[in-house]
Short mmCIF file of C-alpha atoms in Angstrom, two decimals:
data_model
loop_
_atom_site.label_atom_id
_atom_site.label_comp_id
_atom_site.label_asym_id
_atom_site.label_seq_id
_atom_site.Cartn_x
_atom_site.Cartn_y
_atom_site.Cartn_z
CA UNK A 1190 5.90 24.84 -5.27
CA UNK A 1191 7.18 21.40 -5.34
CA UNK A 1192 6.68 19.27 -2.91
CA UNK A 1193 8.85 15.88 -1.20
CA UNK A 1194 7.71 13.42 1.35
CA UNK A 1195 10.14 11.23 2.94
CA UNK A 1196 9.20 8.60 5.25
CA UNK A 1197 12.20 6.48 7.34
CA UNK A 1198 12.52 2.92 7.76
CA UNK A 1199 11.50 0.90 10.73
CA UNK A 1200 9.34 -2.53 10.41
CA UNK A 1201 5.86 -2.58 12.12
CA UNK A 1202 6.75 0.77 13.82
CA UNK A 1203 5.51 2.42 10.32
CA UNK A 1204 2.15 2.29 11.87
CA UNK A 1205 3.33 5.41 13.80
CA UNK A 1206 4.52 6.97 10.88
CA UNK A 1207 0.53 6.19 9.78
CA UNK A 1208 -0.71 8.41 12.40
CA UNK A 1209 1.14 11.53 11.20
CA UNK A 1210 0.65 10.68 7.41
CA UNK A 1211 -3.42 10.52 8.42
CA UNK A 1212 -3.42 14.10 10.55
CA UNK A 1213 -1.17 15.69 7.49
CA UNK A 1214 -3.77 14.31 5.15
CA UNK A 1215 -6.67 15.98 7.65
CA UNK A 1216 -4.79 19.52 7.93
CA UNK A 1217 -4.45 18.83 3.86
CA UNK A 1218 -7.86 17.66 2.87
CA UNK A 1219 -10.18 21.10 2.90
CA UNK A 1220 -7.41 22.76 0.63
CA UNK A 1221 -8.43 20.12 -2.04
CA UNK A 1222 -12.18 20.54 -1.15
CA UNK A 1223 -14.38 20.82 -4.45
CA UNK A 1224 -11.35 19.88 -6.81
CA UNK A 1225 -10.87 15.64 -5.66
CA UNK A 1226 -14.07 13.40 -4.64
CA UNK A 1227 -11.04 11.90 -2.50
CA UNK A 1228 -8.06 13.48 -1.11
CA UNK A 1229 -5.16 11.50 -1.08
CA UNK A 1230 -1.69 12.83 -0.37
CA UNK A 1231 0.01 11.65 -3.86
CA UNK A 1232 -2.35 15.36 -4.87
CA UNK A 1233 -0.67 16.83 -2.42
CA UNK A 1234 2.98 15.60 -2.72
CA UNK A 1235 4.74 15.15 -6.04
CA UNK A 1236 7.56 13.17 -4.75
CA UNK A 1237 7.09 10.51 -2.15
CA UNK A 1238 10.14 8.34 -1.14
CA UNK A 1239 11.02 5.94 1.59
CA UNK A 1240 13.11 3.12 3.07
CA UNK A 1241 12.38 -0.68 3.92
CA UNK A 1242 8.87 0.12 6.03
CA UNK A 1243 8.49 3.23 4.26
CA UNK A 1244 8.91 2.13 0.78
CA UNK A 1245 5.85 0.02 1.42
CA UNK A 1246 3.73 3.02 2.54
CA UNK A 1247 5.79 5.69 -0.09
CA UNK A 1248 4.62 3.17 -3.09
CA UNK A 1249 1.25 2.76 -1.84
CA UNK A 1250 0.52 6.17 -1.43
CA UNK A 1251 2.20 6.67 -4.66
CA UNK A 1252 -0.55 4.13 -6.15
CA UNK A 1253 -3.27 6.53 -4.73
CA UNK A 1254 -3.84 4.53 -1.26
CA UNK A 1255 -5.16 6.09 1.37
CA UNK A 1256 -3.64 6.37 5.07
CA UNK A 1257 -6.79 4.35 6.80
CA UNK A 1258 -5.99 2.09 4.02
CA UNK A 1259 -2.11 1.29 4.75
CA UNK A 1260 -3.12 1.56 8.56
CA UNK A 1261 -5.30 -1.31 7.48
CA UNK A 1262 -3.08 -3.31 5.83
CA UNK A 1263 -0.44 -2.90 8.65
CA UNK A 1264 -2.97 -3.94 12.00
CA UNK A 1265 -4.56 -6.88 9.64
CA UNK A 1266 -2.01 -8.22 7.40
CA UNK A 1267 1.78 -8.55 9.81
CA UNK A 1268 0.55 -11.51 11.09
CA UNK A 1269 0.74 -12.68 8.33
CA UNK A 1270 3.75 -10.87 7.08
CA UNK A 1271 5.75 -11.80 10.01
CA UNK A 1272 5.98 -15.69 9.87
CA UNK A 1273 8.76 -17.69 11.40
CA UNK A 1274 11.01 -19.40 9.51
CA UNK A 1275 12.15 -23.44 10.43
CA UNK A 1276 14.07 -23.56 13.22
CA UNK A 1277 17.34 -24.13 11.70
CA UNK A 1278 17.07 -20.92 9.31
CA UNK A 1279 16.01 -19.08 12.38
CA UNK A 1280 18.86 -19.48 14.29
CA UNK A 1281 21.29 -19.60 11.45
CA UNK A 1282 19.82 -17.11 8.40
CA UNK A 1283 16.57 -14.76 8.65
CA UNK A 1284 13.47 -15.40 11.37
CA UNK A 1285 10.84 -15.00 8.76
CA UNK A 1286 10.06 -16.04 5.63
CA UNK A 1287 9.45 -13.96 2.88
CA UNK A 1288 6.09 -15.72 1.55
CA UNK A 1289 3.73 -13.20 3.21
CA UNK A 1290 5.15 -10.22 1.93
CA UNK A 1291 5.86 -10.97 -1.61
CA UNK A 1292 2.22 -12.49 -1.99
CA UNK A 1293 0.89 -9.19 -1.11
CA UNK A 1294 3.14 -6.86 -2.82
CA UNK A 1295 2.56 -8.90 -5.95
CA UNK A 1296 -0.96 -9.12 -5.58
CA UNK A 1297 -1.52 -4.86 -4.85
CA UNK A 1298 0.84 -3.66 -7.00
CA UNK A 1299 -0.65 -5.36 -10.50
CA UNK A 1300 -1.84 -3.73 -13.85
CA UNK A 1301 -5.58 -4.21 -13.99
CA UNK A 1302 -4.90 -7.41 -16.44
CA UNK A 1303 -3.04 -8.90 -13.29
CA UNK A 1304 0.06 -8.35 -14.90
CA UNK A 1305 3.41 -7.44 -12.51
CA UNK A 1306 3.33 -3.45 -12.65
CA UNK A 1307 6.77 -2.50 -13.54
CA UNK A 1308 8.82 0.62 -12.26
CA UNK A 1309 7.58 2.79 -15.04
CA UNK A 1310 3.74 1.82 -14.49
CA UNK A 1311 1.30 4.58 -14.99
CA UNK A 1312 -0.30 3.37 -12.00
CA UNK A 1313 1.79 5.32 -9.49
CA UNK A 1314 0.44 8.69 -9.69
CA UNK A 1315 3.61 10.71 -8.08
CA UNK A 1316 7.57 10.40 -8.69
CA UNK A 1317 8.31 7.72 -6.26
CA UNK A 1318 12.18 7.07 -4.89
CA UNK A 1319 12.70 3.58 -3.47
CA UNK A 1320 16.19 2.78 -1.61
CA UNK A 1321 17.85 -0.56 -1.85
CA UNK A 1322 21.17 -2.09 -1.04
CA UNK A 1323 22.60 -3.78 -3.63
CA UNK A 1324 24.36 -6.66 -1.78
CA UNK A 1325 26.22 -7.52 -5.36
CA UNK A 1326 27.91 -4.32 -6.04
CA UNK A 1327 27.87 -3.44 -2.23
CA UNK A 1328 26.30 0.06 -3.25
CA UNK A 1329 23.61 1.75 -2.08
CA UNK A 1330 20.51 1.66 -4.81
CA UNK A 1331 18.27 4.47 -5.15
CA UNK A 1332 15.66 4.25 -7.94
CA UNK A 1333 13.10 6.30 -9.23
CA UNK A 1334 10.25 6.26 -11.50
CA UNK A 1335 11.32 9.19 -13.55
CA UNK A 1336 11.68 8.35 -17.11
CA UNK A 1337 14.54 11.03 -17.84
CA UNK A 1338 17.13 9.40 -15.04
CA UNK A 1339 20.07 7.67 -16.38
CA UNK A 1340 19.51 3.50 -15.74
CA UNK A 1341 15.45 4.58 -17.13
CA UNK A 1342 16.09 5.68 -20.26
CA UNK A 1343 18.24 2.75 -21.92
CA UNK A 1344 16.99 0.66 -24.40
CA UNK A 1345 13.96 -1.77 -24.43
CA UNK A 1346 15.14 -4.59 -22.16
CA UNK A 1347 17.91 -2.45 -20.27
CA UNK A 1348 15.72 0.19 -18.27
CA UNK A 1349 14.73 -0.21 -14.98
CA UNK A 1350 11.74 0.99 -15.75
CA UNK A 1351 11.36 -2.44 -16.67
CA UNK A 1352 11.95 -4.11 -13.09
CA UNK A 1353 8.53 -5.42 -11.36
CA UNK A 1354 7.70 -2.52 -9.08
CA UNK A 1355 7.10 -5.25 -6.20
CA UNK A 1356 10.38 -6.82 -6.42
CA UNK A 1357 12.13 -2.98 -5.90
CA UNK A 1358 9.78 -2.84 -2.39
CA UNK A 1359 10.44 -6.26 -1.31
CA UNK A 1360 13.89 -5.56 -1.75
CA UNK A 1361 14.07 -2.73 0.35
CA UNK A 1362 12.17 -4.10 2.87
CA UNK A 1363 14.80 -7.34 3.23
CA UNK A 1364 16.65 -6.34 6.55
CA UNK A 1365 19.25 -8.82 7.30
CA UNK A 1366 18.55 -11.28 9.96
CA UNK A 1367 14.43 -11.09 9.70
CA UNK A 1368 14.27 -11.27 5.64
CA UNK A 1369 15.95 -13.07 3.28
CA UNK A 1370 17.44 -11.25 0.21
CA UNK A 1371 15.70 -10.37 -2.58
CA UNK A 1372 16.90 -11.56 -6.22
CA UNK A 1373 16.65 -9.01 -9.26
CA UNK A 1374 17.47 -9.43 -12.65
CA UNK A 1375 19.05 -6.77 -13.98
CA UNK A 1376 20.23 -6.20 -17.68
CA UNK A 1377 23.67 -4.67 -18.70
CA UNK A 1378 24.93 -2.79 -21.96
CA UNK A 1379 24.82 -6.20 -23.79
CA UNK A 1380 21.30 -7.09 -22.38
CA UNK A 1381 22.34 -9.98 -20.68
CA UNK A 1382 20.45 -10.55 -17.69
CA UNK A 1383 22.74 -10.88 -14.34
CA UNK A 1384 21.43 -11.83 -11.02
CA UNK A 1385 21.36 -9.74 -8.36
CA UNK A 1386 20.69 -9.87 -4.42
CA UNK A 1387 19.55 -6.69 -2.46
CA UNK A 1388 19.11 -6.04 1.40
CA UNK A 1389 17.11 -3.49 3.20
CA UNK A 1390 17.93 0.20 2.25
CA UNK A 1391 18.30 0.57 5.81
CA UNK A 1392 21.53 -1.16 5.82
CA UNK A 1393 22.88 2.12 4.29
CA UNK A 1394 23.29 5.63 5.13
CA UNK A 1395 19.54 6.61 3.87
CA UNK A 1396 17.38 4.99 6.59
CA UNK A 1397 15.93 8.23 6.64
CA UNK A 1398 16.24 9.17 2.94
CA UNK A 1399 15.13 13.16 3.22
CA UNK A 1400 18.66 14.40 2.51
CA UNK A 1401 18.52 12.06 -0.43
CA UNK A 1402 15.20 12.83 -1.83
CA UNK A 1403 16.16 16.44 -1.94
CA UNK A 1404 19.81 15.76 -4.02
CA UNK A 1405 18.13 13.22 -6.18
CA UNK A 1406 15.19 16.13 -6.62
CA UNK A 1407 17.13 18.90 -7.42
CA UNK A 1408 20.84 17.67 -8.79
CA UNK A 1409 20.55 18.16 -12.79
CA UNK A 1410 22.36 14.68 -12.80
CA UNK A 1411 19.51 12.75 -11.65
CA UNK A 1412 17.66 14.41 -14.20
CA UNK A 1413 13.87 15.11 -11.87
CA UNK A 1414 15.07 18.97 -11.86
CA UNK A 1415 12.76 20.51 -9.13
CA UNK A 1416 13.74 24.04 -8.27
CA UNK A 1417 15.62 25.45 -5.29
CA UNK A 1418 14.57 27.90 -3.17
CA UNK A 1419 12.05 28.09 0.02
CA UNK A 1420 9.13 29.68 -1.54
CA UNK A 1421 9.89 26.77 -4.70
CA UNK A 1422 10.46 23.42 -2.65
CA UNK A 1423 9.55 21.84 0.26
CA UNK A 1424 10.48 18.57 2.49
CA UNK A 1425 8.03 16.57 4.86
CA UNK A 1426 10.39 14.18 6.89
CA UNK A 1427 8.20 12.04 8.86
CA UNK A 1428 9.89 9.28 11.42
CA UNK A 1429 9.21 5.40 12.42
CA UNK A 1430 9.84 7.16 16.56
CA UNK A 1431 12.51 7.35 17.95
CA UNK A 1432 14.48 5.31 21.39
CA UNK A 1433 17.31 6.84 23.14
CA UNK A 1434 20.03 4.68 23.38
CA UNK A 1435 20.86 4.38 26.88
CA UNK A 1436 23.08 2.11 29.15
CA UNK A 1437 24.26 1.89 32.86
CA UNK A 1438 27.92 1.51 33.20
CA UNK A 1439 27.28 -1.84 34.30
CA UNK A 1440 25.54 -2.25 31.14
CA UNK A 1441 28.18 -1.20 28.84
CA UNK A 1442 30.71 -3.32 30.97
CA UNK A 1443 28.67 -6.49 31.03
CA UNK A 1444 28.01 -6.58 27.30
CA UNK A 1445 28.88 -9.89 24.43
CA UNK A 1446 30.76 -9.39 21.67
CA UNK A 1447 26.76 -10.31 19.82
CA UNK A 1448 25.58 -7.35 22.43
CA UNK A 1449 27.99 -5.49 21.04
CA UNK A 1450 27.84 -5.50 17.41
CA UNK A 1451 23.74 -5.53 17.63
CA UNK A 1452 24.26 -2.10 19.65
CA UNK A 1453 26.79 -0.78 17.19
CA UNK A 1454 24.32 -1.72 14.38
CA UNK A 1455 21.46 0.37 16.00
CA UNK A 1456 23.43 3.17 16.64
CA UNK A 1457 24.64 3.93 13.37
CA UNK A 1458 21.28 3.70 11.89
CA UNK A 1459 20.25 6.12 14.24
CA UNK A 1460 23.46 8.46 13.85
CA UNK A 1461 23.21 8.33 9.64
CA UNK A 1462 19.50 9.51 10.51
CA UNK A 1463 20.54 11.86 12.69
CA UNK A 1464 22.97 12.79 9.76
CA UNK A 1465 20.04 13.35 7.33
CA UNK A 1466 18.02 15.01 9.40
CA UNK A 1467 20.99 17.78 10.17
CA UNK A 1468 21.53 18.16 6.93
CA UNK A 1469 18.41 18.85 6.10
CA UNK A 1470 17.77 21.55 8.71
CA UNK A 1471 21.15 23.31 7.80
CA UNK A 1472 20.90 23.55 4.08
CA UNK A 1473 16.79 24.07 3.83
CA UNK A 1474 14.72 26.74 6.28
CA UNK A 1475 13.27 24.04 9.76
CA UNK A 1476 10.01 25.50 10.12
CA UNK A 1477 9.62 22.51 12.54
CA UNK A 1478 11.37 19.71 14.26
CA UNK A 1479 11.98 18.37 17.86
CA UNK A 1480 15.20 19.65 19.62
CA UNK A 1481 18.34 17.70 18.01
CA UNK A 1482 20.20 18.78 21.43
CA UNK A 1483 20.94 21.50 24.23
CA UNK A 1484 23.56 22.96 22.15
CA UNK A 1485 22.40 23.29 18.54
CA UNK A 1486 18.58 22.77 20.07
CA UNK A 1487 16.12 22.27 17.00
CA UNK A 1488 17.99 24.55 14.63
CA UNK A 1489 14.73 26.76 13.48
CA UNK A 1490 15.25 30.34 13.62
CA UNK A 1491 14.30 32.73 16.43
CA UNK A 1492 14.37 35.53 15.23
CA UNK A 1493 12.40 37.62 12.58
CA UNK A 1494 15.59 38.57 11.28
CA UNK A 1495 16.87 34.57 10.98
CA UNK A 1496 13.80 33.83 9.50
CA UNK A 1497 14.28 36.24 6.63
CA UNK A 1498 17.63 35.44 6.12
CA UNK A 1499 17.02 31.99 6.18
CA UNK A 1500 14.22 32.18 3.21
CA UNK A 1501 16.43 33.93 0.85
CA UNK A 1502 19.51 31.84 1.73
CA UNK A 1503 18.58 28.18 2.48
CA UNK A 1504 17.67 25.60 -0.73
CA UNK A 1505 14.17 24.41 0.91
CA UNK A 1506 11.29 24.44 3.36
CA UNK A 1507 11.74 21.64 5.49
CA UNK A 1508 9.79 19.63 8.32
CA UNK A 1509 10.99 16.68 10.65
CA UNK A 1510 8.33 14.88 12.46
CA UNK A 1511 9.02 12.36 14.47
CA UNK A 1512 8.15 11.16 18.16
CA UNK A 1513 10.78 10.51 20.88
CA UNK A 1514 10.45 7.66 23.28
CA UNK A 1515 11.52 8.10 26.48
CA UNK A 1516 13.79 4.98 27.85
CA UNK A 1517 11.27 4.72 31.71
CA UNK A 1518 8.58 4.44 28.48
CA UNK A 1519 10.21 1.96 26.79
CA UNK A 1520 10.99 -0.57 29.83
CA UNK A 1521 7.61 -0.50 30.92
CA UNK A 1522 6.32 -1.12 27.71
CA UNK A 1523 8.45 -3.90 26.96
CA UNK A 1524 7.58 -5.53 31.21
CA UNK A 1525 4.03 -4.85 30.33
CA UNK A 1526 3.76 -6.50 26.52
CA UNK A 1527 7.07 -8.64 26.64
CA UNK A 1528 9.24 -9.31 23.75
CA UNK A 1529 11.88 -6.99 22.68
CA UNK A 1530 11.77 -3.62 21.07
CA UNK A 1531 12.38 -4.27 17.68
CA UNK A 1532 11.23 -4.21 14.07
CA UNK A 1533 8.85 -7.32 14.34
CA UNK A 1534 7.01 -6.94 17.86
CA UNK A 1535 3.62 -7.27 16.87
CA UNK A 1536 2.81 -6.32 20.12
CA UNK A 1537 4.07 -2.99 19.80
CA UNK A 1538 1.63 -2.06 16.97
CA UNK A 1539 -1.01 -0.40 19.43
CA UNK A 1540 1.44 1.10 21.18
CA UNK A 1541 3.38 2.47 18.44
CA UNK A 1542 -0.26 3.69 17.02
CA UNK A 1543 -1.41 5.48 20.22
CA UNK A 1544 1.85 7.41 20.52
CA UNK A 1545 1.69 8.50 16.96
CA UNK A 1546 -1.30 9.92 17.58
CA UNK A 1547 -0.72 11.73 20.43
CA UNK A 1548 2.22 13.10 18.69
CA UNK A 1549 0.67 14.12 15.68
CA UNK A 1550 -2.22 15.92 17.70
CA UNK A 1551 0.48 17.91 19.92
CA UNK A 1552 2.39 18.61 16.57
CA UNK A 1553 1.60 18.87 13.19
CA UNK A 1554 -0.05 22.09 12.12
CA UNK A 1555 -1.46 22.86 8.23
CA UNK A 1556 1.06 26.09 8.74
CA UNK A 1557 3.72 23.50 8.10
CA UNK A 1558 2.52 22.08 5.08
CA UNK A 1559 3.19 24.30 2.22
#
């Protein structure tokens, strides 16, 4: 059995994400009892892959962290991840700068000489898939760690093996309007290094990168090869939670052109994940997942007789976890804290942290976890 995690993008809301990563690594642990001094899910999971927020917890798992130990990071460290820029590039560019996070992805993700770790490192003890926007080419940019793909196995100089492993997060973490880009250098067919900017993987169809993970798994192009089949593969999609989008009439009436195009932005993200997450349940077995809507409801089968046909028909075993907020939840949170509900409310951490929680407790099971 082969096994994917997936883990959405979403700012300082991937410390809910945290709380269902640390009850899957509870159901997980006693499996592993007497074979690891330590579980850690990158023994569990043999591919781990995630956008913008969930790049930074994918490749830190991947480098054998624990979830108390990203929780950590997140409640200690956005302070100082999450510092304003001057005024003028405020209003005009990005709100932060991007000093805080690239002094800590380059200091954790080092060779033990202090050395950048690259892409290829040995370090990173799973397959890891890391998705970027490449703001250059205007494509989206999905890269692995495995040494067969296509852009890995060129020539000294050419692989992107080669790229410093922090530069690949950073990148994916650059949403537009909080971070600024992120510059790569990256060698064609002649070796000549061109320059590069990337934006936040988010800004692309794979803000939830499940559906992904699985084609880039299992497509002979990509070269990773896992097998199909439910009793051979299996997907753990795990969420950032979730808002309604709601509005009054008056609302929708009342709204600015910047009202507007900040609403369209948000709804797209959330209709691509939507996307993912139907394609996922359609073409691999749901064994769970919260109800998509009254129609279709959660798309897991209800019958005996679905569930068999389903195993010997669908590509993969699949799970969607993710909590729902409620809008009444929402507006009082947001009265009670202030701010807005965005990607960089620091306020929102505990919040964010006590839902997961209570979400993880009310839903994931070891049953799921094949």
């Amino acid at each position: 059995m082969k096994r994917i995690l997936t883990l959405d993008g979403g700012g300082i809301h991937g410390v809910l994400t945290l709380q269902i990563l640390k009850k899957i690594e509870q159901e997980l642990a006693p499996r592993y009892a007497g074979q690891k001094s330590r579980f850690v899910l990158a023994d569990h999971f043999h591919l781990i892959a995630g956008t913008s927020t969930g790049a930074i917890i994918a490749s830190m798992l991947a480098w054998g962290a624990s979830t108390d130990e990203i929780e950590q990071f997140y409640v200690e460290k956005s302070p100082e991840i999450f510092v304003s820029s001057s005024v003028v590039r405020r209003l005009i560019y990005n709100r932060f700068t991007s000093t805080g996070i690239t002094r800590f992805l380059q200091n954790y993700f080092a060779e033990q000489d202090g050395s950048p770790a690259q892409l290829g490192t040995k370090r990173l003890r799973t397959l890891l898939l890391l998705v970027l926007r490449n703001a250059t080419t205007g494509s989206p940019w999905p890269v692995t760690n495995c040494p067969d793909s296509l852009y890995n196995r060129r020539p000294p100089g050419q692989s992107n093996l080669e790229l410093p492993l922090w530069q690949l997060i950073r990148a994916s973490t650059a949403a537009p309007t909080f971070f600024p880009p992120q510059r790569i250098l990256i060698a064609n067919a002649r070796n000549e290094q061109k320059s590069h900017q990337f934006i936040d993987g988010g800004v692309s169809p794979y803000n939830n990168p499940a559906y992904l993970a699985y084609l880039m798994a299992t497509l002979p192009e990509y070269c990773i090869r896992f097998p199909r089949g439910t009793d051979k593969l299996t997907v753990v999609s795990v969420g950032v939670g979730q808002r309604a989008m709601m509005y009054n009439e008056d609302d929708v009436q009342d709204m600015s052109v910047i009202s507007h195009a900040k609403a369209t932005i948000r709804a797209l993200m959330d209709a691509d994940s939507r996307l993912q997450d139907i394609l996922c349940r359609t073409t691999g077995l749901c064994l769970f997942g919260s109800e998509l809507d009254r129609e279709v409801k959660a798309l897991t089968p209800t019958t005996e007789e679905d569930l068999a046909a389903a195993r010997r028909e669908r590509q993969f075993t699949y799970v969607r976890y993710n909590h729902v907020y409620s809008e009444p939840e929402v507006k009082a949170t947001i009265a009670r804290l202030g701010g807005k509900w965005d990607l960089a409310n620091l306020k929102l951490i505990p919040v964010a942290i006590e839902a997961g929680r209570a979400y993880a407790e009310r839903h994931v099971r070891g049953e799921h976890l094949l």
